[in-house]
Structures are given as C-alpha cells and as structure tokens.
Short mmCIF file of C-alpha atoms and ligand atoms in Angstrom, two decimals:
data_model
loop_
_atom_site.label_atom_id
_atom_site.label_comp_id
_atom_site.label_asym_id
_atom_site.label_seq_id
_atom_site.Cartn_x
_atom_site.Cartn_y
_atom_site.Cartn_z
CA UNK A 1 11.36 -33.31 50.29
CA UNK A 2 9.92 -35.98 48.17
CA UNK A 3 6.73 -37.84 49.54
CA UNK A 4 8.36 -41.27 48.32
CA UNK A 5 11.59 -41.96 49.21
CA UNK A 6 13.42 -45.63 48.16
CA UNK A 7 16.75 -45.82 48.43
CA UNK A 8 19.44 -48.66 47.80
CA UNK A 9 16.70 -51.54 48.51
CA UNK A 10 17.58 -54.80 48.17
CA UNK A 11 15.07 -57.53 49.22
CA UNK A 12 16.07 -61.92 48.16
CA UNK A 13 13.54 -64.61 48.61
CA UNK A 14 15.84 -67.56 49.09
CA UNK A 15 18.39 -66.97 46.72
CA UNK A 16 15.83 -65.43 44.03
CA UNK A 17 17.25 -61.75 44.54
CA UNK A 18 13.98 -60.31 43.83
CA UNK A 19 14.86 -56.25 44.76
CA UNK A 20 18.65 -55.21 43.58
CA UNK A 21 19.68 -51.80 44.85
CA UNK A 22 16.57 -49.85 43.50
CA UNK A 23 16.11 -45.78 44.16
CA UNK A 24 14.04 -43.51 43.37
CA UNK A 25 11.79 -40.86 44.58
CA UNK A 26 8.48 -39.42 44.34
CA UNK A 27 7.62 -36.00 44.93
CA UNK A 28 4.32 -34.56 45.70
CA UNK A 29 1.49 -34.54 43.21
CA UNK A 30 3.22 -37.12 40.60
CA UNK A 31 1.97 -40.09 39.22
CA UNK A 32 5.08 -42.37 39.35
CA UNK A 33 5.11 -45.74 37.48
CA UNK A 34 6.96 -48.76 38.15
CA UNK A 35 7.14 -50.22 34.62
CA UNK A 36 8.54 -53.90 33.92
CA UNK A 37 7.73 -57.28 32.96
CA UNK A 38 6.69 -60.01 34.92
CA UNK A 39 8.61 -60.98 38.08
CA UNK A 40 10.76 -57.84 37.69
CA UNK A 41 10.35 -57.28 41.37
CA UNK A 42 7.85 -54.30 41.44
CA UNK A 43 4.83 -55.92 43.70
CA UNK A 44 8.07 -56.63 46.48
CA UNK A 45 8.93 -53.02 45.89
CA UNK A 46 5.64 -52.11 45.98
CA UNK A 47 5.19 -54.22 49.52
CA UNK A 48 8.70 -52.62 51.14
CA UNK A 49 6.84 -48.87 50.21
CA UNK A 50 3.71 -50.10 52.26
CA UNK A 51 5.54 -51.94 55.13
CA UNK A 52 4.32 -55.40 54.08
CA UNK A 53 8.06 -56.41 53.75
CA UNK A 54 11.07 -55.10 55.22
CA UNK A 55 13.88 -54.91 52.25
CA UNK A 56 16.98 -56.60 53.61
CA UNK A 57 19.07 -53.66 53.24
CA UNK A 58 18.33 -50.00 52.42
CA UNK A 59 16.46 -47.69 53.69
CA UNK A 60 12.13 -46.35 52.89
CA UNK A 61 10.22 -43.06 53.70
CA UNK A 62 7.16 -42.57 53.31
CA UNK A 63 5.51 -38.66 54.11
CA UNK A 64 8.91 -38.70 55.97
CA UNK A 65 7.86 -41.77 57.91
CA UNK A 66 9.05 -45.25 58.16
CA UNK A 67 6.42 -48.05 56.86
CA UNK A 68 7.04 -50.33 59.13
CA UNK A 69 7.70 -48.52 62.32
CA UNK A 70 5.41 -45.92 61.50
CA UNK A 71 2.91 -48.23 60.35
CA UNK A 72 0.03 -47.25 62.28
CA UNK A 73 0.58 -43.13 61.41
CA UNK A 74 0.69 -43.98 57.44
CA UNK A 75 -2.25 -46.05 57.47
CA UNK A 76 -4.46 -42.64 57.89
CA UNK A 77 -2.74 -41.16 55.24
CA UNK A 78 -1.90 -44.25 52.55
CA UNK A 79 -4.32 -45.78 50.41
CA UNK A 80 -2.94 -49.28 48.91
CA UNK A 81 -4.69 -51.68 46.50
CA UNK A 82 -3.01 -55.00 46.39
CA UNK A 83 -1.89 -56.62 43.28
CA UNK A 84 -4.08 -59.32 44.92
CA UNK A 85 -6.27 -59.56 47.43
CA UNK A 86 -9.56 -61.49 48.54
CA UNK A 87 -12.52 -60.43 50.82
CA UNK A 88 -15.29 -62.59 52.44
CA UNK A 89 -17.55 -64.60 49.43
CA UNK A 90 -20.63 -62.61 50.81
CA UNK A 91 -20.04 -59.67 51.95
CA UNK A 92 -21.85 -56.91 49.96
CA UNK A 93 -20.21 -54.04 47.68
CA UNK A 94 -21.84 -51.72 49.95
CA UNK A 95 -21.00 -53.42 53.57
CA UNK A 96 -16.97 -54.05 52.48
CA UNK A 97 -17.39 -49.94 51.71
CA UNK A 98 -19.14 -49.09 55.24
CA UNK A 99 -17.15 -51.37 57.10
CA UNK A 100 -13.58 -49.68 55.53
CA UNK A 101 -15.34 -46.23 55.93
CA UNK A 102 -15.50 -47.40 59.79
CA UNK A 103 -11.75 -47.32 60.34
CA UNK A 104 -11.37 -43.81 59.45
CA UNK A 105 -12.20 -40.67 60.87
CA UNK A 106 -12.74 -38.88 57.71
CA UNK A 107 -14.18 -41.34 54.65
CA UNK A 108 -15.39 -39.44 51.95
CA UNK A 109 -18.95 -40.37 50.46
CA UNK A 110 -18.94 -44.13 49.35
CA UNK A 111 -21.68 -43.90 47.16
CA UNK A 112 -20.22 -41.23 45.35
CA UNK A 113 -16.99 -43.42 45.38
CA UNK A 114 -18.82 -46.06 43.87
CA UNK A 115 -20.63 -44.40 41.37
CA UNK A 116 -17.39 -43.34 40.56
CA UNK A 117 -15.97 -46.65 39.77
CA UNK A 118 -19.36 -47.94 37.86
CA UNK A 119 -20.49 -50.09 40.74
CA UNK A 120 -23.84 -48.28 41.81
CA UNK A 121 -25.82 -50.87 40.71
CA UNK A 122 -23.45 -53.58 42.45
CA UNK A 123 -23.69 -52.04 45.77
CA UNK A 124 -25.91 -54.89 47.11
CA UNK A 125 -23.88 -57.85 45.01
CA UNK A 126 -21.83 -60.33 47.19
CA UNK A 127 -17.99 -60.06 46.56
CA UNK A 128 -18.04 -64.02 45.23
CA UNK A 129 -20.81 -62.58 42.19
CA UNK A 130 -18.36 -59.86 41.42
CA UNK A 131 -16.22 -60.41 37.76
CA UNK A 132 -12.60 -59.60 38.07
CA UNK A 133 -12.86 -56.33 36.97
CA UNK A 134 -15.33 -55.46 39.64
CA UNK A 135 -13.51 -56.42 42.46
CA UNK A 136 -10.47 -54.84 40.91
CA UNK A 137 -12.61 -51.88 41.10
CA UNK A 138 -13.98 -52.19 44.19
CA UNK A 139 -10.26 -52.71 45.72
CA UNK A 140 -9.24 -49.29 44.26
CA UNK A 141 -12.48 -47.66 46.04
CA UNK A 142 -11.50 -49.65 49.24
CA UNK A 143 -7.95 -47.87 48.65
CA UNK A 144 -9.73 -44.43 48.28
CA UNK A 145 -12.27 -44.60 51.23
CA UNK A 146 -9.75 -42.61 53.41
CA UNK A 147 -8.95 -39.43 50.63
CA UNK A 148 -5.38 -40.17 51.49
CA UNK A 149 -2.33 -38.28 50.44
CA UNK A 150 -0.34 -40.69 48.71
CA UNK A 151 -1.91 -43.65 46.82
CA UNK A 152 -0.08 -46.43 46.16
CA UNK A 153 -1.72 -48.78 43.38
CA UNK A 154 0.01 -52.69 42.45
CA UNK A 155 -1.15 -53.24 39.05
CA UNK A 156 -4.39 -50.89 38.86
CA UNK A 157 -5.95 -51.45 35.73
CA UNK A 158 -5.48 -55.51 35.41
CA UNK A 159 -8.03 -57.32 34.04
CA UNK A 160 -10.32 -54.35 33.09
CA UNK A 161 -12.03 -53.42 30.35
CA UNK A 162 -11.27 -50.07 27.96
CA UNK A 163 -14.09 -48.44 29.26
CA UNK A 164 -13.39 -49.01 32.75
CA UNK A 165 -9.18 -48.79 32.24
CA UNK A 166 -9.90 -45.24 31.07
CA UNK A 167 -12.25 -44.50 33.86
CA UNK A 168 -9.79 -45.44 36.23
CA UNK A 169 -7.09 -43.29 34.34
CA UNK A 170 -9.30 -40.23 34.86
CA UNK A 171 -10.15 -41.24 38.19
CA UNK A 172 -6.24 -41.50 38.98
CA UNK A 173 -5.80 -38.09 37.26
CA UNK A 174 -8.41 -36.46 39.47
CA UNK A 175 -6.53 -37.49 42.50
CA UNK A 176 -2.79 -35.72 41.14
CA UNK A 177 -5.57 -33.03 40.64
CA UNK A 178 -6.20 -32.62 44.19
CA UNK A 179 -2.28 -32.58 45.32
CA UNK A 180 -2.01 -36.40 46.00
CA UNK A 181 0.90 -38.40 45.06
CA UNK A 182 0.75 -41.67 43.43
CA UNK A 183 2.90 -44.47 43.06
CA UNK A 184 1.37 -46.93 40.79
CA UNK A 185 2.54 -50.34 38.82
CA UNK A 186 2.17 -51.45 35.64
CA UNK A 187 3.04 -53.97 32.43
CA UNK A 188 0.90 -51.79 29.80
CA UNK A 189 3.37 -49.48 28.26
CA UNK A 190 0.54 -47.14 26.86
CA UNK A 191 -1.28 -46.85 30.58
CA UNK A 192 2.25 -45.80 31.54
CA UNK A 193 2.42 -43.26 28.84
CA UNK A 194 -0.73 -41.88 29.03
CA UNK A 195 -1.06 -41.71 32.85
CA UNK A 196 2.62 -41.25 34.44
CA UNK A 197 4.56 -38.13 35.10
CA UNK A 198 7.55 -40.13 35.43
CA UNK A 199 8.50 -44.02 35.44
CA UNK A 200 11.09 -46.21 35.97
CA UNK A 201 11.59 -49.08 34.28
CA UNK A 202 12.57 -51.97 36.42
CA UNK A 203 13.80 -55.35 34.96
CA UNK A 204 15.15 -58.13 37.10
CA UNK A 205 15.34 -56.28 39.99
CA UNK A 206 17.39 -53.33 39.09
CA UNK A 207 15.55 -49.89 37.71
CA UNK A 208 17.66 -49.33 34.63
CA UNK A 209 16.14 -45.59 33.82
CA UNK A 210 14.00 -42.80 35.46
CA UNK A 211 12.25 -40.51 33.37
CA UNK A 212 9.13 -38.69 32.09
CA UNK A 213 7.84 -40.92 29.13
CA UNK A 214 8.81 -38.62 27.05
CA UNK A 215 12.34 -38.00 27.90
CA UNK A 216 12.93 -41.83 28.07
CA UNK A 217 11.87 -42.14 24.02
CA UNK A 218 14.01 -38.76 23.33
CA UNK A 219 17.16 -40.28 25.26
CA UNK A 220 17.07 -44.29 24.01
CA UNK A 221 15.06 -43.57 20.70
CA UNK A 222 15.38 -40.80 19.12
CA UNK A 223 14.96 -41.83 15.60
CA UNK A 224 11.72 -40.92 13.97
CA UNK A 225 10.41 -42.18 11.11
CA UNK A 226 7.97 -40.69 8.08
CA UNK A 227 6.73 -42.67 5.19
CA UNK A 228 5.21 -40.84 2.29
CA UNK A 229 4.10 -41.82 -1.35
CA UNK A 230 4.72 -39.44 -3.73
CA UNK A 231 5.55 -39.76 -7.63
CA UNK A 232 6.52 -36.30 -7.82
CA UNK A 233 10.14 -36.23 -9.68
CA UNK A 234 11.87 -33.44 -7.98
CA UNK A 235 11.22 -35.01 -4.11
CA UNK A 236 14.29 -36.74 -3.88
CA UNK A 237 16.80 -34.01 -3.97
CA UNK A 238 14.54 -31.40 -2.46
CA UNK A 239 14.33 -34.28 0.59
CA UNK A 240 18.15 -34.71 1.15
CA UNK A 241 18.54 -31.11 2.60
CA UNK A 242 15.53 -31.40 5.20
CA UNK A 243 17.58 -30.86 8.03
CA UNK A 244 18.22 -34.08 10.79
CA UNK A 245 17.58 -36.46 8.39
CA UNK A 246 19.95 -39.43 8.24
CA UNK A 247 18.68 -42.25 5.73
CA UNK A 248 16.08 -41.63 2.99
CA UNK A 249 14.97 -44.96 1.14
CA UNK A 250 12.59 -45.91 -1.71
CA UNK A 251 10.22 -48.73 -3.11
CA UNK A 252 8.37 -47.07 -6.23
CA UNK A 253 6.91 -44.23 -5.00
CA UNK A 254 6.45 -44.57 -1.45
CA UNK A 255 9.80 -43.01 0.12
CA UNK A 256 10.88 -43.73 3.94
CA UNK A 257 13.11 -40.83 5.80
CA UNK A 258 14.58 -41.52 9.27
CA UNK A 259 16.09 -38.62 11.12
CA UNK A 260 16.59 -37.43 14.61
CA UNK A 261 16.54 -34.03 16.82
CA UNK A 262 12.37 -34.48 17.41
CA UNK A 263 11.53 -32.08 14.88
CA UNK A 264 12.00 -34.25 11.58
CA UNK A 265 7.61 -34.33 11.16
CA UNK A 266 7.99 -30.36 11.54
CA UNK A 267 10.80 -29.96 8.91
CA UNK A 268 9.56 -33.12 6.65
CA UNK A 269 5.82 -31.07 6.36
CA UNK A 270 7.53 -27.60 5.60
CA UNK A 271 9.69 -29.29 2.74
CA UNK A 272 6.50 -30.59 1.14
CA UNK A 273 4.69 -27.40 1.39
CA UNK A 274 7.89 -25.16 0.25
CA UNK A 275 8.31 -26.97 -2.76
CA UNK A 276 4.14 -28.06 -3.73
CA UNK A 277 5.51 -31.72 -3.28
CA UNK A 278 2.09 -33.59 -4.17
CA UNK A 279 1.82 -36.69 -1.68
CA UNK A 280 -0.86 -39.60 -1.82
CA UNK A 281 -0.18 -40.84 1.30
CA UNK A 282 1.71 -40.00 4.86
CA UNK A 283 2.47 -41.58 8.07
CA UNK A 284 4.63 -41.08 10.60
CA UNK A 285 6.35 -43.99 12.86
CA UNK A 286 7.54 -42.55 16.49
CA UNK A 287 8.94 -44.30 19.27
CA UNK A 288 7.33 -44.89 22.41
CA UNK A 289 8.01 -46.73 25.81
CA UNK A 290 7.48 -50.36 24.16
CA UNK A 291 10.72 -49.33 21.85
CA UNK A 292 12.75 -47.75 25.05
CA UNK A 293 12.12 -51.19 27.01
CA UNK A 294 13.22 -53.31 23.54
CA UNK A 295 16.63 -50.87 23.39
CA UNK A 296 17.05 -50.86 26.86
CA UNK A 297 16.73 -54.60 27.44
CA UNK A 298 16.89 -56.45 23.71
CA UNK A 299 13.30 -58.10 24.34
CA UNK A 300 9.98 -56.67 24.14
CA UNK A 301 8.10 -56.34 27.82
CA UNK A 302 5.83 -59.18 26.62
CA UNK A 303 8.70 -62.15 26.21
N1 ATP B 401 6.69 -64.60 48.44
C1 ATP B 401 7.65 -64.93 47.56
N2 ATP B 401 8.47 -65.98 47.77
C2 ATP B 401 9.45 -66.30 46.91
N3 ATP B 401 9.72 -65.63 45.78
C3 ATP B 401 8.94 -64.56 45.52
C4 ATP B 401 7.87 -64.16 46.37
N4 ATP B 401 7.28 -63.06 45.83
C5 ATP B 401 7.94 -62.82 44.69
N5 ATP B 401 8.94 -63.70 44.49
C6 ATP B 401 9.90 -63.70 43.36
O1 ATP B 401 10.51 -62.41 43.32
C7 ATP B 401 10.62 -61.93 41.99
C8 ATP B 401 9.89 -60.61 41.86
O2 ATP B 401 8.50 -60.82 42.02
P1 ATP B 401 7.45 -59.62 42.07
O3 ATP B 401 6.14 -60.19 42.45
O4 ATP B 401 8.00 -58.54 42.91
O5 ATP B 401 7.46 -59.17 40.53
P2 ATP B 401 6.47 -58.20 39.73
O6 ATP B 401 7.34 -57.24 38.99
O7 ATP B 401 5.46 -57.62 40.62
O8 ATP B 401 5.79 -59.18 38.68
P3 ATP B 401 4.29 -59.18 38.05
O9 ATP B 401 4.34 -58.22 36.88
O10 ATP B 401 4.13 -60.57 37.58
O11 ATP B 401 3.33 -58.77 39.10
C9 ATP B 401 10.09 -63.03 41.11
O12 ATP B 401 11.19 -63.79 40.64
C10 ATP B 401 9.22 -63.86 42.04
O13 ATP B 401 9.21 -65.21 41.65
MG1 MG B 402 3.42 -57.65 40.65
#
C-alpha cells in the first residue's frame, strides 16, 4: 500500500485549471519530488495532499486516510511546512516551538530540533527579527515537532543559503532514515537530484513523467558526451570502433564523441588506455534533470 496516494485530481480556480488529472503515489520511506516551474500547480497539489483544498474531482489517501475527512487523525501523524506562511511579529523562536510542542502528545526535544536547523542562538529572537531563511527554517522545525510519519514539505529549501540548503538535505535524509515518507516540492533541479528517490515532473498542471532521477535522464537523454584533446595521430580510427558511439567531431586537436547505452565514459577510457592514446585534456558532458525538463517541455524550468 503506498503511504501517498493521488489519483486523477483535478482542481480549477475560475477557469485557471490549475490541477489536470495528476497521479501518483508514494510509498513508504521515499523522498518524492514534485518538480516544475512556476505556477505548474504543485503548492494546489500539495494543499489537496494536506486537506487544505478539496480537488474537484478525484480521489486522495493519505496513511490510508482521507485529508479532509480524516483531518483531525492525520494531523498526529503529518508534518506540513507551507510554501508560505506567517506567525505573530513577536513571538519567540523558542515560544512558537513550545507552543506547537503543546498540541502533541509526543514532541520530540525542540532544542535539539533547533540546534538542528542552526537556530540555537535564535531561540529567544522574535519571528519579525528572523531573515527569510530563518523562518523558512523554523517552519520546517514547526513541521517536525510531532516526529510524524509522512512529511510533506512546499518548497523546502527557498530562499536559503548553501550551507543551510545542504543542512536541510541531510536533515531530510535523516528522516527517510528513520522509515518516514516524504513528499516534498521543488524548482531546483539539482535539490531534486541530489535528494529525491523519485519525482515527477509537473508542468501546467499535468505530471508528464515519474521516475528516479536517474531513470528520467536514461529514458529522455541518453546521449552522453566526452570531449578530449589529444594530437595523437592514430586516435581517430582507433575512436570509431568504441562501441555506442554515434558522432565523433573535431576542431584541431580537441575531439568531441557523443554516444549512448550509459557506458560511453567506461568504453571511451578503456580505448585510451588500450591503445597509450596521450590526452591533454578530458571532460565529460552528461545529462541531468535540467536537460529531461528542456526535452520534455522545449523550455528550460527557468523561462
Ligand atoms: N488561490 C488561488 N486562486 C486563483 N488561482 C490560483 C490560486 N492558487 C493558485 N492559483 C493558480 O493556479 C496555478 C497553479 O498554482 P500553484 O501555486 O499550484 O503553482 P506552483 O507549481 O506551486 O508554483 P510555484 O513554483 O510558483 O510555487 C497558477 O496558474 C496559479 O496562478
Ligand atoms: Mg508553489
């Protein structure tokens, strides 16, 4: 049984059909990304998952549970951070945790959740002094005060720094580590690379493709690319029988082969070394999820 369940949703705003038939399922102890550009419709999916909207058609489970009928049941065991979301100017880092920690029966240790999120030192800060960052931050540990089973996270890393983006990628990874499923958004094509089991990537409303990251870049790109300089006379031929390669080209000495079946580096290296091909430079050029959205849409995520 998967812990997320979405299936057929459609939800319209007016005539703005913001939700168009999306699926898709999340089983326990994945990180699953909703990946697409702006309005694409994956905060509205994001709300129909937590029961802040009910889709006009389709149907939702949640932990085999309906969000909105069973709202009061998933609250104990969801954890949600908002794509936005305000609290009181001056409340304090460490009264917004106590007073969330007061709902539950069972709040883990908020100090330790701060600490966590690299807000120790803020825990006596009103909200209003907070940067963006930090209350992104503190939002997440307001999501996590519970140690719920299924996270659900609307554009998690927003606004924040390297540092603290990969701090909240390992802290994200720690909770798949502990059997907890999350569903998470995003626009950053590497955060959903890095982080995601599986996405899908959702443009205007519809999900066009479910995969691991990998698998997506294997099915819609599967050319890769090396470029090496060499001025060694023999290359050329000895290059045209490395095996998947399709086009070889040249400018002076630095040569550019493009092949496919995912092993081309593999064969590419063992050709060099076979025949003591001397090379003064090498690079290699693979696809990733920015190239699978440009195939799978014609425009890059950022247009
Ligand atoms: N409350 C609303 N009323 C009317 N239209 C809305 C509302 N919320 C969203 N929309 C529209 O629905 C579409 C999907 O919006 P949504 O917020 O779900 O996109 P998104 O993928 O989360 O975008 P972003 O990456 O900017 O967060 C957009 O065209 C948006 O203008
Ligand atoms: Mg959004």
């Amino acid at each position: 049984m998967p812990i997320i369940e979405v299936s057929k949703i459609r939800k319209t705003y007016g005539k703005t059909v913001a939700v168009d038939e999306v699926s898709f399922a999340v089983e326990e102890g994945e990180i699953f990304g909703l990946i697409g550009p702006n309005g694409a419709g994956k905060t509205t999916t994001m709300e129909c998952v937590e029961g802040l909207r009910r889709p006009d058609r389709g149907t939702i489970s949640v932990l085999s549970l309906d969000p909105i009928r069973d709202a009061r049941a998933l609250q104990q065991k969801v954890g949600v951070q908002l794509q936005q979301a305000q609290l009181q100017k001056r409340i304090t880092v460490r009264e917004a945790v106590d007073l969330w920690a007061s709902l539950y029966p069972r709040p883990v240790d908020g100090d330790a959740l701060l600490d966590r999120l690299g807000l120790s030192d803020k825990r006596r800060a009103w909200f209003m002094t907070l940067s963006g960052g930090q209350k992104q931050r503190l939002f997440i540990a307001l999501a996590l005060i519970h140690d719920p089973d299924v996270v659900l996270l609307d554009e998690l890393t927003t606004g924040l720094d390297p540092q603290a983006r990969r701090a909240i990628w390992d802290l994200v990874r720690e909770i798949r580590a502990r059997g907890k499923t999350v569903l998470l958004t995003t626009h950053l094509m590497e955060e959903a690379e890095r982080l995601c089991d599986r996405v899908a990537i959702v443009e205007r409303g519809r999900v066009i493709d479910i995969g691991t990251p990998a698998g997506l870049v294997r099915r819609h790109c599967p050319t890769q690319t090396v470029v090496l300089e060499t001025t060694d006379a023999g290359a050329a031929a000895h290059f045209e029988t490395i095996p998947g390669v399709e086009s070889i080209s040249w400018h002076d000495s630095r040569c550019t082969i493009r092949g496919t079946g995912g092993d081309l580096v593999t064969h590419v290296i063992q050709c060099l070394a076979e025949h003591r091909i001397r090379v003064t430079d090498f690079r290699t050029e693979l696809p990733n999820l920015e190239d699978v959205f440009l195939t799978l849409t014609g425009h890059s995520i950022r247009e």
